PDB file of C-alpha atoms in Angstrom:
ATOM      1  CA  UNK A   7       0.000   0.000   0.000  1.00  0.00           C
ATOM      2  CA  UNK A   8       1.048   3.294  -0.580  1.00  0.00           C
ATOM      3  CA  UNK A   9       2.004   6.631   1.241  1.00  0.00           C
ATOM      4  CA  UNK A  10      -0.921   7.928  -1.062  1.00  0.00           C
ATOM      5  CA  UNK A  11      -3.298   5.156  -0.158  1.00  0.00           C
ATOM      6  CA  UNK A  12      -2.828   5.198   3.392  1.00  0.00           C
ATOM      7  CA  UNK A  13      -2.701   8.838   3.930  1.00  0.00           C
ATOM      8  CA  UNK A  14      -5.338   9.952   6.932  1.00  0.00           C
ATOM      9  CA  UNK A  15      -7.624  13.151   6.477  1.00  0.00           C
ATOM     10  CA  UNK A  16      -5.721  14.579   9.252  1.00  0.00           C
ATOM     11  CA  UNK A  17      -2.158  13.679   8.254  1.00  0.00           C
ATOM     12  CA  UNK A  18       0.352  16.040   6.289  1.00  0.00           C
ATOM     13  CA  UNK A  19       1.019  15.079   2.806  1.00  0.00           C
ATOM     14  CA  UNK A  20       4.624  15.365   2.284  1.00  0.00           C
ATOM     15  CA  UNK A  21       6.309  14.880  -1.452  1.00  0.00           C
ATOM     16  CA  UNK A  22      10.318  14.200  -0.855  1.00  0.00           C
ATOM     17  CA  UNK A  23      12.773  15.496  -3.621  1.00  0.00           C
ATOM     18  CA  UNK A  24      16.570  15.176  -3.691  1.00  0.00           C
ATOM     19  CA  UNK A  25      18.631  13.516  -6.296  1.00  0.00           C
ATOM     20  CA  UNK A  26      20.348  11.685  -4.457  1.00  0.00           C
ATOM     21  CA  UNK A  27      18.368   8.067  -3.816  1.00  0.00           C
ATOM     22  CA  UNK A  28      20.181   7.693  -0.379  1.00  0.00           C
ATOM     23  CA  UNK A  29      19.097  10.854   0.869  1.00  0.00           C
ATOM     24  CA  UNK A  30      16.075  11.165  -0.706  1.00  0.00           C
ATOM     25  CA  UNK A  31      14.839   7.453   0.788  1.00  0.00           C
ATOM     26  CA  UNK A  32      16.242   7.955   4.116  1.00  0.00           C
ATOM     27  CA  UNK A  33      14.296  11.210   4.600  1.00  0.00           C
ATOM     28  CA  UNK A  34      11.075   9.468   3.010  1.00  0.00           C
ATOM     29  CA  UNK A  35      11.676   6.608   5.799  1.00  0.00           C
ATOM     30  CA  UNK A  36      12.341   9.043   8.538  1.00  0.00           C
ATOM     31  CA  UNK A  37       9.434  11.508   7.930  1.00  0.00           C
ATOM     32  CA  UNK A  38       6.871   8.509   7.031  1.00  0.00           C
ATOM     33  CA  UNK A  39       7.098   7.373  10.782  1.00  0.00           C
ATOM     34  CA  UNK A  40       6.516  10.697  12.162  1.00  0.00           C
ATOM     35  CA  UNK A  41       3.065  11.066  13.838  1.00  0.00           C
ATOM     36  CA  UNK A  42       0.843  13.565  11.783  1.00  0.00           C
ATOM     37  CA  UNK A  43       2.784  12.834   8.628  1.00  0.00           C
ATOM     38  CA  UNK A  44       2.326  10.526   5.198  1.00  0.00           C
ATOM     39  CA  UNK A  45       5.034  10.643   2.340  1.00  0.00           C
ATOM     40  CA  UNK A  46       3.323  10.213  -0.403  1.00  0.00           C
ATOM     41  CA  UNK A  47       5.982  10.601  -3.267  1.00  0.00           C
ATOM     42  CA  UNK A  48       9.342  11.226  -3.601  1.00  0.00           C
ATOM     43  CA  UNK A  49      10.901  12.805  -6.617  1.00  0.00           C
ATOM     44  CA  UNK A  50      14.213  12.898  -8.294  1.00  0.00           C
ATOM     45  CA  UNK A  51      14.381  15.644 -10.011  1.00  0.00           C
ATOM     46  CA  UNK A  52      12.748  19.460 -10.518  1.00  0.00           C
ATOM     47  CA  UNK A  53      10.562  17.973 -13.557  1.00  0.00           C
ATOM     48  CA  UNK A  54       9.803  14.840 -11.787  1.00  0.00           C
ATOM     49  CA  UNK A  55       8.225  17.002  -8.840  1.00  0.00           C
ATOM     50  CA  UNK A  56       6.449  19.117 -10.889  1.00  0.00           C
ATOM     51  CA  UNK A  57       4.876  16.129 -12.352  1.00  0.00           C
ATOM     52  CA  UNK A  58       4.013  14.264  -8.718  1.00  0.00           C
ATOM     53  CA  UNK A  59       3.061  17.194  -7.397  1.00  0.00           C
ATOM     54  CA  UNK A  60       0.419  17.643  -9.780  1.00  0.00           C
ATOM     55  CA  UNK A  61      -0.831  14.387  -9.624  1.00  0.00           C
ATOM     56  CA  UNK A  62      -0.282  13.550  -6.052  1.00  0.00           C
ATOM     57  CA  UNK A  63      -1.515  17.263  -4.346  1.00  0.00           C
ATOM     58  CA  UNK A  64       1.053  16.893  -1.228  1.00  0.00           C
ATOM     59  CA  UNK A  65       0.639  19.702   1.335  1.00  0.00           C
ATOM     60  CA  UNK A  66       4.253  20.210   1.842  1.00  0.00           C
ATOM     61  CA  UNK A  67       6.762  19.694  -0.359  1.00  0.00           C
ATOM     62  CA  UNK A  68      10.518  18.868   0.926  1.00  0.00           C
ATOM     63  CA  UNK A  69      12.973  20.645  -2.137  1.00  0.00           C
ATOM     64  CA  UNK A  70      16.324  20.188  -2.781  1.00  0.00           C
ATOM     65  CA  UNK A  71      17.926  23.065  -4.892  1.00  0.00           C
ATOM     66  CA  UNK A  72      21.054  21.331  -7.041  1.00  0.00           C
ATOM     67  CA  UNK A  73      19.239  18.663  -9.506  1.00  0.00           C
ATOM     68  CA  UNK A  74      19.471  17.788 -12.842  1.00  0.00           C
ATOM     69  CA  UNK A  75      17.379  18.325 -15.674  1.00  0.00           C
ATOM     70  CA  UNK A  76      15.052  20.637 -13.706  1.00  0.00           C
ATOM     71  CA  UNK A  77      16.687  22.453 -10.500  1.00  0.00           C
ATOM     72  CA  UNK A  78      14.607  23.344  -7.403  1.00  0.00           C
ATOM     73  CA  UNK A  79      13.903  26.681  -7.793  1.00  0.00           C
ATOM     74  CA  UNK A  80      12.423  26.369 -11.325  1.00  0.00           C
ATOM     75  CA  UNK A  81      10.444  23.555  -9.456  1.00  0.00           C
ATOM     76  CA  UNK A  82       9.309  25.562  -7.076  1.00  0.00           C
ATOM     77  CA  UNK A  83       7.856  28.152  -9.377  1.00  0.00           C
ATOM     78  CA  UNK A  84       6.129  25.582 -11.880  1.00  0.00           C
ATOM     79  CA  UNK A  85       4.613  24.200  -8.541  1.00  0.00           C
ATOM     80  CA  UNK A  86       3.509  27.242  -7.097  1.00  0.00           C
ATOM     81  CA  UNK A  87       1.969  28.728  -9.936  1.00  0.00           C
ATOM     82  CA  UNK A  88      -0.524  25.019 -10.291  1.00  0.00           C
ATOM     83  CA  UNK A  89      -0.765  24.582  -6.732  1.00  0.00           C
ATOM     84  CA  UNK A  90      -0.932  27.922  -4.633  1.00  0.00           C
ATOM     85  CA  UNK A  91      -2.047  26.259  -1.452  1.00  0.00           C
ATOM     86  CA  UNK A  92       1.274  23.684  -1.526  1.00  0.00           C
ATOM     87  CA  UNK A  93       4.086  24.896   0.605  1.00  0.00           C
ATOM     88  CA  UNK A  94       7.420  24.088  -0.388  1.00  0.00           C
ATOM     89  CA  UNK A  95      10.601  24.171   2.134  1.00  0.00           C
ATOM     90  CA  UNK A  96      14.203  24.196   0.528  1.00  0.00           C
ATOM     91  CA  UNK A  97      15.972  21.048   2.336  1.00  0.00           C
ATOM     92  CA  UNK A  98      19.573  21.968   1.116  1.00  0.00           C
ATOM     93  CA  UNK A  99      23.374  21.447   2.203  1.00  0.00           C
ATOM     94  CA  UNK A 100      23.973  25.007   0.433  1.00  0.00           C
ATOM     95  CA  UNK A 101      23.409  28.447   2.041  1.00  0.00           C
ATOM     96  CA  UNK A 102      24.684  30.286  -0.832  1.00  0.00           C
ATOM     97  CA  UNK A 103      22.823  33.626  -1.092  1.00  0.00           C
ATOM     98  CA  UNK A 104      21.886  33.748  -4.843  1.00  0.00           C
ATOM     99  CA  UNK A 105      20.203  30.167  -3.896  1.00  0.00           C
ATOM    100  CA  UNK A 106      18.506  31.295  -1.041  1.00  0.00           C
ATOM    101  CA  UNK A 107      16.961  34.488  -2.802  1.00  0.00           C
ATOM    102  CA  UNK A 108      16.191  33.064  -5.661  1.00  0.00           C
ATOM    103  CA  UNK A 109      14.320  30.120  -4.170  1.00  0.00           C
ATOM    104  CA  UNK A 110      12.481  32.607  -2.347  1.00  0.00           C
ATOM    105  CA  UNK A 111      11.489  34.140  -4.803  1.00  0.00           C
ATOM    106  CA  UNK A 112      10.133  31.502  -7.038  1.00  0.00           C
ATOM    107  CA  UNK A 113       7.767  30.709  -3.602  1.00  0.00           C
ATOM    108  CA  UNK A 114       9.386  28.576  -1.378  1.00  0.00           C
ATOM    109  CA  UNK A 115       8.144  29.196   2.499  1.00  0.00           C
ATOM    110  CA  UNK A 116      11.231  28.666   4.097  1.00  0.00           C
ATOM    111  CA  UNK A 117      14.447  26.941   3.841  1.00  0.00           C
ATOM    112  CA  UNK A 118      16.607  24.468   6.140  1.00  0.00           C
ATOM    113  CA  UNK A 119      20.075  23.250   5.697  1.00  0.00           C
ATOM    114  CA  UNK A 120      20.214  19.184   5.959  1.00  0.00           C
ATOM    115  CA  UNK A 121      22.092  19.194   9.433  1.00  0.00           C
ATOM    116  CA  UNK A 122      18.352  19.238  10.807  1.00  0.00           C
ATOM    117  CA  UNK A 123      17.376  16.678  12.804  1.00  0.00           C
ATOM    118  CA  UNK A 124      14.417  14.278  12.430  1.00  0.00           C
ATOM    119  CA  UNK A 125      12.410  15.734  14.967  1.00  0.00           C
ATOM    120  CA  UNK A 126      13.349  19.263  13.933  1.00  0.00           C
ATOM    121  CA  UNK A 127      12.245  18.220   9.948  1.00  0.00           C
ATOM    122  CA  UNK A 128       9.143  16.935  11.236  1.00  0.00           C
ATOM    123  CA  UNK A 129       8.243  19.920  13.455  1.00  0.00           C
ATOM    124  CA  UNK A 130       9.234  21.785  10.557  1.00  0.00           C
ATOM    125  CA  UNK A 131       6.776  20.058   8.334  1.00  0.00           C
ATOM    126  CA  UNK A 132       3.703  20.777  10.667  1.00  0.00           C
ATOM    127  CA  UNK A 133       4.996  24.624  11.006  1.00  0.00           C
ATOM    128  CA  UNK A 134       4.694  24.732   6.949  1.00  0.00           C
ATOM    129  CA  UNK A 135       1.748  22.966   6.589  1.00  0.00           C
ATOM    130  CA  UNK A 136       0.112  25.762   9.381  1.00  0.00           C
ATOM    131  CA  UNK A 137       1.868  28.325   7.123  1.00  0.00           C
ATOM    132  CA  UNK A 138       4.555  29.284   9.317  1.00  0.00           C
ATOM    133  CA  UNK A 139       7.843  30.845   7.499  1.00  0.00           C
ATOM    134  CA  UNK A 140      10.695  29.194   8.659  1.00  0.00           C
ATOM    135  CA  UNK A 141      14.982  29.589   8.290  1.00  0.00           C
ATOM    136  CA  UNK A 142      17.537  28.016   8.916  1.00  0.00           C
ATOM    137  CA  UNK A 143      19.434  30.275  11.943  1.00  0.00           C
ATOM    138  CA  UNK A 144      22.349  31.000   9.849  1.00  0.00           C
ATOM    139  CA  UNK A 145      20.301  31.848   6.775  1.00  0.00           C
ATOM    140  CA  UNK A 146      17.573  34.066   8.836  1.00  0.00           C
ATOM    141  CA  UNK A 147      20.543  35.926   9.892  1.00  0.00           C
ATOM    142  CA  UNK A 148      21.727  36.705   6.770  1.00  0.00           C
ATOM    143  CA  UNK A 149      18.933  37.835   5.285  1.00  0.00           C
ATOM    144  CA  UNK A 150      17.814  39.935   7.996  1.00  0.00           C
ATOM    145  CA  UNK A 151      20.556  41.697   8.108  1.00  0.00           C
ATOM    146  CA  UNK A 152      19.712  42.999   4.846  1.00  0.00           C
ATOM    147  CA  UNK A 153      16.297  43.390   6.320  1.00  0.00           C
ATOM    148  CA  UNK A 154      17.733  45.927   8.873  1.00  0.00           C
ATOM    149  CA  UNK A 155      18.243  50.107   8.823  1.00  0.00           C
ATOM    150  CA  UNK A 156      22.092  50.930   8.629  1.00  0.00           C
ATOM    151  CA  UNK A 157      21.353  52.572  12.597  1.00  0.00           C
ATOM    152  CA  UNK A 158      23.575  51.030  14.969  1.00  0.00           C
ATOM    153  CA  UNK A 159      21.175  51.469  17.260  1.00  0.00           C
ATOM    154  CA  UNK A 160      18.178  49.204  14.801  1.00  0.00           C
ATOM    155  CA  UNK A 161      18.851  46.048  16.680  1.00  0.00           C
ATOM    156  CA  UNK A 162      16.727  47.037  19.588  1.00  0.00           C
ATOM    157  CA  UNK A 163      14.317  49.280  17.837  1.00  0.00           C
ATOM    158  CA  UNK A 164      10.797  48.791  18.385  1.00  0.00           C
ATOM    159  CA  UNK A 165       8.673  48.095  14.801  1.00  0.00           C
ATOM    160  CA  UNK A 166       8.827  51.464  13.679  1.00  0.00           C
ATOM    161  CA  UNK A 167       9.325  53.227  10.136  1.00  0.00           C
ATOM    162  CA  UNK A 168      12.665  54.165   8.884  1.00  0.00           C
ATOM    163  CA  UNK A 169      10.825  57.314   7.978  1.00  0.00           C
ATOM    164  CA  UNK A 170       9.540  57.777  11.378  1.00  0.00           C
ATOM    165  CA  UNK A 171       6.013  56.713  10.755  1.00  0.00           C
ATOM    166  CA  UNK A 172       5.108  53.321  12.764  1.00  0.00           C
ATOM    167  CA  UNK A 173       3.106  50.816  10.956  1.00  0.00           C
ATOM    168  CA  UNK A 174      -0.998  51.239  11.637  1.00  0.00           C
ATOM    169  CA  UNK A 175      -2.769  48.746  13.577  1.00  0.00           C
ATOM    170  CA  UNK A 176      -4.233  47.282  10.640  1.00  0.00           C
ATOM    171  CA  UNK A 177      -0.848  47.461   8.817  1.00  0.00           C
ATOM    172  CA  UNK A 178       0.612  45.576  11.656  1.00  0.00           C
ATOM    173  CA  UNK A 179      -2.516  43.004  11.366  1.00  0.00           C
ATOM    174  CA  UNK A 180      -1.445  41.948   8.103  1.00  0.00           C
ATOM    175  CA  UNK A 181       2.541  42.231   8.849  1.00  0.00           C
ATOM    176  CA  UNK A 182       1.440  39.058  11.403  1.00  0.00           C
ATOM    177  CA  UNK A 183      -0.614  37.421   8.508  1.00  0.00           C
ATOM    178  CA  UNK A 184       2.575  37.598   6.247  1.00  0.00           C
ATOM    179  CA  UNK A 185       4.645  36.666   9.001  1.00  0.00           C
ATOM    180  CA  UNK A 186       2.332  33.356   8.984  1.00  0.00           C
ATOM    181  CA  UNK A 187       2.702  32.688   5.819  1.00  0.00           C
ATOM    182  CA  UNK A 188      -0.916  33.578   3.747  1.00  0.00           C
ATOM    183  CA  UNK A 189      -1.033  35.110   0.585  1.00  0.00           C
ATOM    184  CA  UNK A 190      -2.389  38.239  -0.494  1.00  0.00           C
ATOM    185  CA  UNK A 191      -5.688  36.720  -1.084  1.00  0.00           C
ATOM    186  CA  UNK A 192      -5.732  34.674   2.247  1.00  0.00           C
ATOM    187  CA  UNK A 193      -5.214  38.247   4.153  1.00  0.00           C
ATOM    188  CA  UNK A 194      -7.832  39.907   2.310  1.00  0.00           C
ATOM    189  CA  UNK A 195     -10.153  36.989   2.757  1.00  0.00           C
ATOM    190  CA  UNK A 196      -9.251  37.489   6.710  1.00  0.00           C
ATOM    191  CA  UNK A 197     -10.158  40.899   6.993  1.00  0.00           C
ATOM    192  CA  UNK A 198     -12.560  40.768   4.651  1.00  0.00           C
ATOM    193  CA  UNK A 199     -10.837  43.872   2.497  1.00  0.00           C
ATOM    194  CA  UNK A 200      -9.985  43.365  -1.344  1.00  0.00           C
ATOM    195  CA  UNK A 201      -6.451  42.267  -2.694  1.00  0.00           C
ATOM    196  CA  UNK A 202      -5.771  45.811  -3.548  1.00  0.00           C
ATOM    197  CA  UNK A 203      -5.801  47.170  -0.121  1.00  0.00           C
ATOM    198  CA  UNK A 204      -3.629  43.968   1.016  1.00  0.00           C
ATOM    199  CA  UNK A 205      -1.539  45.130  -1.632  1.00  0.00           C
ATOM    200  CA  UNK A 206      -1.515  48.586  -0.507  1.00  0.00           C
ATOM    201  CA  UNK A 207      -0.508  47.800   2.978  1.00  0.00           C
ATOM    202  CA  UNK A 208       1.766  45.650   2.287  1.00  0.00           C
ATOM    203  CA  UNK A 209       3.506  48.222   0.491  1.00  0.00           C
ATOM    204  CA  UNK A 210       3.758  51.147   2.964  1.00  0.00           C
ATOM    205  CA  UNK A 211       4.843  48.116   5.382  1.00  0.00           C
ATOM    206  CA  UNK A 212       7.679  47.527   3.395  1.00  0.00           C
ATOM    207  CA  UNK A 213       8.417  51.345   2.448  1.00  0.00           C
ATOM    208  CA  UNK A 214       8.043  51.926   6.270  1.00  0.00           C
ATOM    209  CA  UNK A 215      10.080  49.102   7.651  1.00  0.00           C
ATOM    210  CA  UNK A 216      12.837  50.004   4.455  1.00  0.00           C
ATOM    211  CA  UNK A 217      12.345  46.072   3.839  1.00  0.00           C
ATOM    212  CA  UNK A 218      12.594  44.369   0.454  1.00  0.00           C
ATOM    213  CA  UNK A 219       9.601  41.894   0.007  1.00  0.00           C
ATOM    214  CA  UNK A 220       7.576  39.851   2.006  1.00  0.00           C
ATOM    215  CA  UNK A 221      10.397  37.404   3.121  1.00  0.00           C
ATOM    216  CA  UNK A 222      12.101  40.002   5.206  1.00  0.00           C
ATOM    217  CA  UNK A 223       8.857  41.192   6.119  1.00  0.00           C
ATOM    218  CA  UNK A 224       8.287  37.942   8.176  1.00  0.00           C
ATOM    219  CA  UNK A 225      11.430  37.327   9.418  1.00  0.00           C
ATOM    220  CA  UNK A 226      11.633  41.776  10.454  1.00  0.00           C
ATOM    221  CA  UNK A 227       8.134  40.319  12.686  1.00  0.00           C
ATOM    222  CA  UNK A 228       9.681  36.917  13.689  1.00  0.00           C
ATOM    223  CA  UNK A 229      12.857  38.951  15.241  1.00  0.00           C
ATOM    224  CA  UNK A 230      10.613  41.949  16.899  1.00  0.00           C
ATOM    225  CA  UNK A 231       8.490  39.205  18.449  1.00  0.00           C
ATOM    226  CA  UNK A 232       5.331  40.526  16.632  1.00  0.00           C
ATOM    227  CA  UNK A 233       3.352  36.804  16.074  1.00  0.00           C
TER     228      UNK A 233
END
């Protein structure tokens, strides 16, 4: 019987991809044993996710970046844009910066470095699942510091504007919503406002906070204690 067969309503789907079969099994075995969890596919390859992703509808997907024929962040895209509501965490050995940003970008919710523990992987799983962005220590750190004001002083400033101007209360509101991971739509669903004013706010957050997208944005309200 299969991962896919066997799966319970209230387990998390996980689809495993690495290119490497040792890896790539040995995470399947470790994660499949985990309470709350089902792997339901693993992958070999960026194309070869694309393809069980769309056929299989995991709600997490485990991504390695370095892979042949398709690489992981072109995987992430192509599985983003088919399945929105599929959260996808970088499992890498690299912490390279152009990977890291660019796998971002293409969608990815977060992104651990394989020295993580089975526990840890599985805790990490359920945190994704929930929608919770989540970094590796080392890699948080690096990217916020680019997330932070050239002030000496920024590292114990409360979540204020670079301008001067502190984020509303609403604007904070949906700072916390980004911080958990929802979409534009998702927010404006919550607070029952259109896409354009999420849009809106999440702009004058960023121009406020002098952050570059909504990746820093999380981690600026992870670090400031904001959730």
């Amino acid at each position: 019987m299969t991962g896919a067969e066997r799966t319970r309503p209230s387990e998390v789907r996980v689809l495993v991809v690495d290119d490497q079969r040792l890896i790539r099994e040995g995470i399947a075995s470790l994660l499949d044993i985990q309470p709350g969890i089902s792997v339901v596919g693993t992958a070999a390859d960026g194309r070869d996710a694309v393809e069980q992703a769309r056929a299989l509808s995991p709600d997490v997907v485990l991504m390695d970046v370095r892979m042949p024929v398709m690489d992981g962040v072109e995987a992430t895209a192509a599985i983003r844009e088919h399945t929105p509501t599929c959260r996808i965490l970088v499992l890498s050995t690299f912490d390279d910066d152009d990977y890291i940003a660019k796998a971002l970008q293409a969608g990815a919710s977060g992104y651990l470095l394989k020295d993580i523990t089975a526990d840890n992987l599985a805790h990490a799983v359920h945190l994704a699942h929930a929608g919770v962005s989540q970094f590796d220590s080392t890699i948080a750190g690096k990217l916020f510091e680019t997330a932070e004001p050239t002030d000496t002083d920024s590292t114990h400033a409360s979540p204020a504007a670079t301008s001067g101007h502190p984020p509303t209360s609403r604007e904070l509101e949906v700072l916390r919503l980004i911080a958990a991971g929802a979409t534009n739509r998702e927010i404006a669903e919550r607070l029952v406002v259109s896409e354009g004013t999420v849009k809106n706010h999440v702009s004058h957050i960023l121009n406020r906070l002098g952050l570059r997208g909504r990746t820093q944005a999380a981690i600026y309200a992870h670090a400031h204690n904001l959730l």
